[in-house]
PDB file of C-alpha atoms in Angstrom:
ATOM      1  CA  GLN A 747       4.228  20.508  -4.027  1.00  0.00           C
ATOM      2  CA  PHE A 748       4.265  18.036  -1.087  1.00  0.00           C
ATOM      3  CA  GLY A 749       7.901  18.143  -0.031  1.00  0.00           C
ATOM      4  CA  THR A 750       8.476  14.409  -0.630  1.00  0.00           C
ATOM      5  CA  VAL A 751       8.831  11.902  -3.461  1.00  0.00           C
ATOM      6  CA  ASN A 752       7.330   9.080  -1.380  1.00  0.00           C
ATOM      7  CA  VAL A 753       3.975   8.606  -3.088  1.00  0.00           C
ATOM      8  CA  PRO A 754       1.324   6.693  -1.095  1.00  0.00           C
ATOM      9  CA  LYS A 755       0.127   3.716  -3.126  1.00  0.00           C
ATOM     10  CA  ARG A 756      -3.345   3.810  -1.542  1.00  0.00           C
ATOM     11  CA  ASP A 757      -3.987   7.439  -2.532  1.00  0.00           C
ATOM     12  CA  LYS A 758      -6.560   7.261  -5.351  1.00  0.00           C
ATOM     13  CA  ILE A 759      -5.362  10.412  -7.090  1.00  0.00           C
ATOM     14  CA  TYR A 760      -1.700   9.430  -7.163  1.00  0.00           C
ATOM     15  CA  SER A 761      -1.978   5.635  -7.472  1.00  0.00           C
ATOM     16  CA  PRO A 762      -0.799   5.649 -11.154  1.00  0.00           C
ATOM     17  CA  LEU A 763       2.275   7.629 -10.098  1.00  0.00           C
ATOM     18  CA  ALA A 764       2.866   5.251  -7.175  1.00  0.00           C
ATOM     19  CA  GLU A 765       2.776   2.298  -9.593  1.00  0.00           C
ATOM     20  CA  TRP A 766       5.301   4.061 -11.834  1.00  0.00           C
ATOM     21  CA  CYS A 767       7.579   4.624  -8.830  1.00  0.00           C
ATOM     22  CA  ASN A 768       7.434   0.934  -7.952  1.00  0.00           C
ATOM     23  CA  GLU A 769       8.235   0.028 -11.563  1.00  0.00           C
ATOM     24  CA  GLN A 770      11.428   2.119 -11.361  1.00  0.00           C
ATOM     25  CA  ARG A 771      12.445   0.316  -8.154  1.00  0.00           C
ATOM     26  CA  GLU A 772      11.780  -3.052  -9.759  1.00  0.00           C
ATOM     27  CA  LEU A 773      13.879  -2.115 -12.821  1.00  0.00           C
ATOM     28  CA  TYR A 774      16.646  -0.927 -10.497  1.00  0.00           C
ATOM     29  CA  ARG A 775      16.519  -4.176  -8.524  1.00  0.00           C
ATOM     30  CA  LYS A 776      16.851  -6.170 -11.781  1.00  0.00           C
ATOM     31  CA  LYS A 777      19.698  -3.873 -12.918  1.00  0.00           C
ATOM     32  CA  LYS A 778      17.653  -2.736 -15.921  1.00  0.00           C
ATOM     33  CA  LEU A 779      17.506   0.964 -15.045  1.00  0.00           C
ATOM     34  CA  SER A 780      19.947   3.137 -16.981  1.00  0.00           C
ATOM     35  CA  GLU A 781      22.647   5.072 -15.157  1.00  0.00           C
ATOM     36  CA  VAL A 782      21.226   8.332 -16.501  1.00  0.00           C
ATOM     37  CA  LEU A 783      17.815   7.633 -14.961  1.00  0.00           C
ATOM     38  CA  ILE A 784      19.420   6.494 -11.705  1.00  0.00           C
ATOM     39  CA  GLN A 785      21.281   9.792 -11.453  1.00  0.00           C
ATOM     40  CA  LYS A 786      18.116  11.777 -12.192  1.00  0.00           C
ATOM     41  CA  LEU A 787      16.148   9.899  -9.515  1.00  0.00           C
ATOM     42  CA  ASN A 788      18.942  10.217  -6.980  1.00  0.00           C
ATOM     43  CA  LYS A 789      19.038  13.957  -7.634  1.00  0.00           C
ATOM     44  CA  ILE A 790      15.480  14.313  -6.295  1.00  0.00           C
ATOM     45  CA  GLU A 791      16.228  11.913  -3.399  1.00  0.00           C
ATOM     46  CA  PHE A 792      14.070   9.136  -4.821  1.00  0.00           C
ATOM     47  CA  GLN A 793      14.349   5.972  -2.702  1.00  0.00           C
ATOM     48  CA  LEU A 794      15.359   3.286  -5.177  1.00  0.00           C
ATOM     49  CA  GLU A 795      15.912   0.726  -2.434  1.00  0.00           C
ATOM     50  CA  LYS A 796      12.392   1.050  -1.083  1.00  0.00           C
ATOM     51  CA  ALA A 797      10.557  -2.272  -1.199  1.00  0.00           C
ATOM     52  CA  SER A 798       8.075  -2.629  -4.043  1.00  0.00           C
ATOM     53  CA  GLY A 799       4.498  -2.138  -2.894  1.00  0.00           C
ATOM     54  CA  GLN A 800       5.420  -0.462   0.396  1.00  0.00           C
ATOM     55  CA  VAL A 801       3.074   2.363   1.367  1.00  0.00           C
ATOM     56  CA  LEU A 802       3.589   5.408   3.529  1.00  0.00           C
ATOM     57  CA  SER A 803       2.493   5.182   7.136  1.00  0.00           C
ATOM     58  CA  GLY A 804       3.040   6.982  10.434  1.00  0.00           C
ATOM     59  CA  ASP A 805       4.947  10.254  10.153  1.00  0.00           C
ATOM     60  CA  GLY A 806       5.557   9.787   6.418  1.00  0.00           C
ATOM     61  CA  LEU A 807       1.853   9.556   5.602  1.00  0.00           C
ATOM     62  CA  TRP A 808       0.979  12.348   8.047  1.00  0.00           C
ATOM     63  CA  ASN A 809       3.513  14.681   6.422  1.00  0.00           C
ATOM     64  CA  PHE A 810       2.195  13.793   2.978  1.00  0.00           C
ATOM     65  CA  ARG A 811      -1.382  14.676   3.963  1.00  0.00           C
ATOM     66  CA  PHE A 812      -0.180  17.830   5.723  1.00  0.00           C
ATOM     67  CA  ASN A 813       1.453  19.005   2.499  1.00  0.00           C
ATOM     68  CA  GLN A 814      -1.709  18.176   0.586  1.00  0.00           C
ATOM     69  CA  LEU A 815      -3.582  20.340   3.081  1.00  0.00           C
ATOM     70  CA  LEU A 816      -1.094  23.165   2.518  1.00  0.00           C
ATOM     71  CA  GLN A 817      -1.719  22.925  -1.226  1.00  0.00           C
ATOM     72  CA  TYR A 818      -5.488  22.943  -0.625  1.00  0.00           C
ATOM     73  CA  LYS A 819      -5.170  26.121   1.455  1.00  0.00           C
ATOM     74  CA  ARG A 820      -3.095  27.806  -1.251  1.00  0.00           C
ATOM     75  CA  GLU A 821      -5.860  27.060  -3.747  1.00  0.00           C
ATOM     76  CA  THR A 822      -8.910  27.837  -1.583  1.00  0.00           C
ATOM     77  CA  GLY A 823      -7.664  30.097   1.225  1.00  0.00           C
ATOM     78  CA  THR A 824      -8.934  27.749   3.960  1.00  0.00           C
ATOM     79  CA  CYS A 825      -8.096  24.467   5.700  1.00  0.00           C
ATOM     80  CA  ASN A 826     -11.764  23.464   5.857  1.00  0.00           C
ATOM     81  CA  VAL A 827     -11.621  20.470   3.541  1.00  0.00           C
ATOM     82  CA  PRO A 828     -15.086  18.879   3.133  1.00  0.00           C
ATOM     83  CA  GLN A 829     -15.295  15.424   4.683  1.00  0.00           C
ATOM     84  CA  ILE A 830     -16.699  14.223   1.372  1.00  0.00           C
ATOM     85  CA  TYR A 831     -14.202  16.141  -0.782  1.00  0.00           C
ATOM     86  CA  THR A 832     -14.698  14.446  -4.144  1.00  0.00           C
ATOM     87  CA  LYS A 833     -11.334  15.519  -5.580  1.00  0.00           C
ATOM     88  CA  ASN A 834      -9.411  13.860  -2.735  1.00  0.00           C
ATOM     89  CA  SER A 835     -11.556  11.857  -0.305  1.00  0.00           C
ATOM     90  CA  SER A 836      -8.433  10.700   1.576  1.00  0.00           C
ATOM     91  CA  LEU A 837      -7.566  14.287   2.468  1.00  0.00           C
ATOM     92  CA  GLY A 838     -11.121  15.016   3.635  1.00  0.00           C
ATOM     93  CA  ASN A 839     -11.061  11.964   5.892  1.00  0.00           C
ATOM     94  CA  TRP A 840      -7.605  12.875   7.210  1.00  0.00           C
ATOM     95  CA  VAL A 841      -8.689  16.401   8.177  1.00  0.00           C
ATOM     96  CA  SER A 842     -11.734  14.989   9.975  1.00  0.00           C
ATOM     97  CA  THR A 843      -9.505  12.490  11.811  1.00  0.00           C
ATOM     98  CA  GLN A 844      -7.176  15.276  13.043  1.00  0.00           C
ATOM     99  CA  ARG A 845     -10.150  17.002  14.668  1.00  0.00           C
ATOM    100  CA  VAL A 846     -11.249  13.790  16.371  1.00  0.00           C
ATOM    101  CA  LEU A 847      -7.730  13.134  17.694  1.00  0.00           C
ATOM    102  CA  TYR A 848      -7.553  16.696  18.994  1.00  0.00           C
ATOM    103  CA  ARG A 849     -10.917  16.458  20.780  1.00  0.00           C
ATOM    104  CA  ASN A 850      -9.891  13.162  22.378  1.00  0.00           C
ATOM    105  CA  GLY A 851      -6.574  14.555  23.594  1.00  0.00           C
ATOM    106  CA  LYS A 852      -4.564  12.214  21.346  1.00  0.00           C
ATOM    107  CA  MET A 853      -2.975  14.815  19.084  1.00  0.00           C
ATOM    108  CA  PRO A 854       0.825  15.108  19.590  1.00  0.00           C
ATOM    109  CA  ASP A 855       1.895  18.660  20.466  1.00  0.00           C
ATOM    110  CA  GLU A 856       4.265  18.870  17.491  1.00  0.00           C
ATOM    111  CA  ARG A 857       1.479  18.074  15.029  1.00  0.00           C
ATOM    112  CA  LYS A 858      -0.925  20.418  16.807  1.00  0.00           C
ATOM    113  CA  GLU A 859       1.589  23.262  16.484  1.00  0.00           C
ATOM    114  CA  ARG A 860       2.150  22.573  12.784  1.00  0.00           C
ATOM    115  CA  LEU A 861      -1.585  22.608  12.087  1.00  0.00           C
ATOM    116  CA  ASN A 862      -2.076  25.762  14.177  1.00  0.00           C
ATOM    117  CA  GLY A 863       0.719  27.339  12.163  1.00  0.00           C
ATOM    118  CA  ILE A 864      -1.298  27.134   8.954  1.00  0.00           C
ATOM    119  CA  GLY A 865      -4.564  28.280  10.512  1.00  0.00           C
ATOM    120  CA  PHE A 866      -6.193  24.899  10.975  1.00  0.00           C
ATOM    121  CA  GLU A 867      -9.690  25.168  12.487  1.00  0.00           C
ATOM    122  CA  TRP A 868     -10.304  22.495  15.113  1.00  0.00           C
ATOM    123  CA  THR A 869     -14.079  22.889  14.984  1.00  0.00           C
ATOM    124  CA  ARG A 870     -15.659  22.114  11.637  1.00  0.00           C
ATOM    125  CA  ASP A 871     -17.705  24.975  10.223  1.00  0.00           C
ATOM    126  CA  LYS A 872     -20.522  23.292   8.286  1.00  0.00           C
ATOM    127  CA  SER A 873     -21.101  26.386   6.196  1.00  0.00           C
ATOM    128  CA  LYS A 874     -17.506  26.145   4.914  1.00  0.00           C
ATOM    129  CA  CYS A 875     -17.239  22.370   4.631  1.00  0.00           C
ATOM    130  CA  ALA A 876     -20.339  21.556   2.593  1.00  0.00           C
ATOM    131  CA  GLN A 877     -19.993  19.938  -0.820  1.00  0.00           C
ATOM    132  CA  LEU A 878     -22.430  20.535  -3.676  1.00  0.00           C
ATOM    133  CA  ILE A 879     -23.711  17.136  -4.884  1.00  0.00           C
ATOM    134  CA  ASP A 880     -26.592  16.815  -7.348  1.00  0.00           C
ATOM    135  CA  GLY A 881     -27.471  20.429  -6.633  1.00  0.00           C
ATOM    136  CA  VAL A 882     -27.710  19.807  -2.864  1.00  0.00           C
ATOM    137  CA  MET A 883     -25.234  21.016  -0.206  1.00  0.00           C
ATOM    138  CA  ILE A 884     -23.989  17.923   1.669  1.00  0.00           C
ATOM    139  CA  ASN A 885     -21.987  18.276   4.896  1.00  0.00           C
ATOM    140  CA  ASN A 886     -20.950  14.702   5.736  1.00  0.00           C
ATOM    141  CA  PHE A 887     -21.303  11.026   4.846  1.00  0.00           C
ATOM    142  CA  ASP A 888     -24.489  10.612   6.889  1.00  0.00           C
ATOM    143  CA  GLU A 889     -26.166  13.348   4.887  1.00  0.00           C
ATOM    144  CA  LEU A 890     -24.865  11.818   1.667  1.00  0.00           C
ATOM    145  CA  TRP A 891     -26.338   8.427   2.628  1.00  0.00           C
ATOM    146  CA  GLU A 892     -29.701  10.066   3.350  1.00  0.00           C
ATOM    147  CA  HIS A 893     -29.539  11.904   0.027  1.00  0.00           C
ATOM    148  CA  ARG A 894     -28.988   8.644  -1.885  1.00  0.00           C
ATOM    149  CA  PHE A 895     -31.707   6.914   0.135  1.00  0.00           C
ATOM    150  CA  GLN A 896     -34.222   9.567  -0.877  1.00  0.00           C
ATOM    151  CA  GLN A 897     -33.146   9.153  -4.498  1.00  0.00           C
ATOM    152  CA  LEU A 898     -33.783   5.418  -4.137  1.00  0.00           C
ATOM    153  CA  VAL A 899     -37.271   6.118  -2.757  1.00  0.00           C
ATOM    154  CA  ALA A 900     -37.973   8.331  -5.776  1.00  0.00           C
ATOM    155  CA  TYR A 901     -36.647   5.615  -8.104  1.00  0.00           C
ATOM    156  CA  LYS A 902     -39.006   3.039  -6.581  1.00  0.00           C
ATOM    157  CA  GLU A 903     -41.971   5.375  -6.905  1.00  0.00           C
ATOM    158  CA  ALA A 904     -41.150   5.768 -10.602  1.00  0.00           C
ATOM    159  CA  LYS A 905     -40.103   2.190 -11.453  1.00  0.00           C
ATOM    160  CA  GLY A 906     -41.921   0.070  -8.872  1.00  0.00           C
ATOM    161  CA  ASP A 907     -38.828  -1.609  -7.413  1.00  0.00           C
ATOM    162  CA  CYS A 908     -35.367  -0.923  -5.952  1.00  0.00           C
ATOM    163  CA  CYS A 909     -33.452  -2.749  -8.704  1.00  0.00           C
ATOM    164  CA  VAL A 910     -31.330   0.208  -9.771  1.00  0.00           C
ATOM    165  CA  PRO A 911     -28.867  -0.844 -12.512  1.00  0.00           C
ATOM    166  CA  GLN A 912     -25.292  -0.498 -11.308  1.00  0.00           C
ATOM    167  CA  PHE A 913     -24.548   1.634 -14.383  1.00  0.00           C
ATOM    168  CA  TYR A 914     -27.848   3.530 -14.394  1.00  0.00           C
ATOM    169  CA  PRO A 915     -27.417   6.285 -17.047  1.00  0.00           C
ATOM    170  CA  ALA A 916     -29.886   8.660 -15.391  1.00  0.00           C
ATOM    171  CA  ASN A 917     -27.949   8.566 -12.098  1.00  0.00           C
ATOM    172  CA  THR A 918     -24.737   6.531 -12.081  1.00  0.00           C
ATOM    173  CA  SER A 919     -23.987   7.538  -8.489  1.00  0.00           C
ATOM    174  CA  LEU A 920     -27.251   6.008  -7.283  1.00  0.00           C
ATOM    175  CA  GLY A 921     -26.553   2.722  -9.084  1.00  0.00           C
ATOM    176  CA  ILE A 922     -23.098   2.491  -7.526  1.00  0.00           C
ATOM    177  CA  TRP A 923     -24.501   3.408  -4.090  1.00  0.00           C
ATOM    178  CA  VAL A 924     -27.185   0.695  -4.261  1.00  0.00           C
ATOM    179  CA  ASP A 925     -24.575  -1.905  -5.179  1.00  0.00           C
ATOM    180  CA  ALA A 926     -22.339  -0.680  -2.338  1.00  0.00           C
ATOM    181  CA  GLN A 927     -25.147  -1.206   0.202  1.00  0.00           C
ATOM    182  CA  ARG A 928     -25.407  -4.860  -0.858  1.00  0.00           C
ATOM    183  CA  VAL A 929     -21.652  -5.330  -0.553  1.00  0.00           C
ATOM    184  CA  ARG A 930     -21.500  -3.669   2.880  1.00  0.00           C
ATOM    185  CA  GLN A 931     -24.417  -5.747   4.125  1.00  0.00           C
ATOM    186  CA  ARG A 932     -22.756  -8.992   2.944  1.00  0.00           C
ATOM    187  CA  ASN A 933     -19.525  -7.992   4.679  1.00  0.00           C
ATOM    188  CA  GLY A 934     -21.283  -7.070   7.922  1.00  0.00           C
ATOM    189  CA  LYS A 935     -20.370  -3.382   7.569  1.00  0.00           C
ATOM    190  CA  LEU A 936     -23.847  -1.911   7.160  1.00  0.00           C
ATOM    191  CA  SER A 937     -25.526  -0.784  10.388  1.00  0.00           C
ATOM    192  CA  GLN A 938     -28.769  -2.457  11.450  1.00  0.00           C
ATOM    193  CA  GLU A 939     -30.476   0.932  11.397  1.00  0.00           C
ATOM    194  CA  ARG A 940     -29.663   1.369   7.724  1.00  0.00           C
ATOM    195  CA  ILE A 941     -30.599  -2.217   6.900  1.00  0.00           C
ATOM    196  CA  ASP A 942     -33.984  -1.635   8.553  1.00  0.00           C
ATOM    197  CA  ARG A 943     -34.543   1.596   6.623  1.00  0.00           C
ATOM    198  CA  LEU A 944     -33.728  -0.071   3.325  1.00  0.00           C
ATOM    199  CA  ASN A 945     -36.023  -2.947   4.181  1.00  0.00           C
ATOM    200  CA  THR A 946     -38.898  -0.521   4.730  1.00  0.00           C
ATOM    201  CA  VAL A 947     -38.763   0.459   1.050  1.00  0.00           C
ATOM    202  CA  GLY A 948     -38.448  -3.130  -0.159  1.00  0.00           C
ATOM    203  CA  PHE A 949     -34.733  -3.053  -0.902  1.00  0.00           C
ATOM    204  CA  THR A 950     -33.554  -6.135  -2.832  1.00  0.00           C
ATOM    205  CA  TRP A 951     -30.404  -7.559  -1.296  1.00  0.00           C
ATOM    206  CA  SER A 952     -29.759 -10.197  -3.982  1.00  0.00           C
ATOM    207  CA  VAL A 953     -28.917  -9.863  -7.656  1.00  0.00           C
ATOM    208  CA  LYS A 954     -28.967 -13.196  -9.475  1.00  0.00           C
ATOM    209  CA  LYS A 955     -28.686 -14.484 -13.000  1.00  0.00           C
ATOM    210  CA  LYS A 956     -31.807 -14.603 -15.155  1.00  0.00           C
ATOM    211  CA  ASN A 957     -32.525 -18.319 -14.685  1.00  0.00           C
ATOM    212  CA  GLU A 958     -31.968 -18.163 -10.913  1.00  0.00           C
ATOM    213  CA  THR A 959     -34.110 -15.159 -10.079  1.00  0.00           C
ATOM    214  CA  SER A 960     -36.811 -15.589  -7.430  1.00  0.00           C
ATOM    215  CA  PRO A 961     -39.558 -13.160  -6.377  1.00  0.00           C
ATOM    216  CA  GLY A 962     -38.071 -10.199  -4.520  1.00  0.00           C
ATOM    217  CA  GLU A 963     -34.682 -10.466  -6.241  1.00  0.00           C
ATOM    218  CA  CYS A 964     -33.130  -8.352  -8.953  1.00  0.00           C
ATOM    219  CA  ASN A 965     -32.180  -9.836 -12.300  1.00  0.00           C
ATOM    220  CA  ASP A 966     -28.714  -8.770 -13.415  1.00  0.00           C
ATOM    221  CA  LYS A 967     -29.572  -9.193 -17.104  1.00  0.00           C
ATOM    222  CA  ASN A 968     -32.807  -7.209 -16.714  1.00  0.00           C
ATOM    223  CA  GLN A 969     -30.810  -4.523 -14.892  1.00  0.00           C
ATOM    224  CA  LYS A 970     -28.444  -4.219 -17.819  1.00  0.00           C
ATOM    225  CA  MET A 971     -31.349  -4.204 -20.284  1.00  0.00           C
ATOM    226  CA  GLN A 972     -33.083  -1.497 -18.266  1.00  0.00           C
ATOM    227  CA  SER A 973     -29.881   0.499 -18.276  1.00  0.00           C
ATOM    228  CA  ASP A 974     -29.629   0.184 -22.066  1.00  0.00           C
ATOM    229  CA  ASP A 975     -33.313   1.097 -22.546  1.00  0.00           C
ATOM    230  CA  ASP A 976     -33.028   4.197 -20.369  1.00  0.00           C
ATOM    231  CA  SER A 977     -29.939   5.365 -22.220  1.00  0.00           C
ATOM    232  CA  LEU A 978     -31.873   5.187 -25.485  1.00  0.00           C
ATOM    233  CA  LYS A 979     -34.684   7.278 -24.015  1.00  0.00           C
ATOM    234  CA  SER A 980     -32.389   9.973 -22.658  1.00  0.00           C
TER     235      SER A 980
END
């Protein structure tokens, strides 16, 4: 399918397979891999000597993504992978990155020719790259953020606060998104513009234990209880 047996460990879809590959290398290193299995792996050019935990990078990773793109085109008839492609977010990001490199004049000619050879479109057509999420066509991560923000506004209007349970049965994606905003803010990765917008709706940046909760903070136990209550009502 991809023309290689080097599985990227950081690819979410294939991470279980990558772990299995590393297990075979570890067994080989400890001389616990049978000769029959060694011969089978050698037959497909599996790299038994590859260091455990090593991930693809450079040309190896580029070729892997290119072959994923080829497979996507076989299945859909186009190279327009949505930037927020839920089945393989890494591929969506990679396709977007190729366009940026091309626009900035940093795309090697050899790679440009290979992408041209499969009908790669260097300008993203929004009408072809949109992804249907919650019944809404979303084109990129900015639109997805705005979509979740509006869901948060609706949640506050209904509940009176922004304390969305992380595992909110009515909308698990919203609960995960709210938690992600707190994490990104703590790590300095949330833009000031987005912090300001969340503050305008009374976003609660802290989630503390029941006995430590202060006004304006979410209670993790209450969040779980709310989650359980909502699931019973649904």
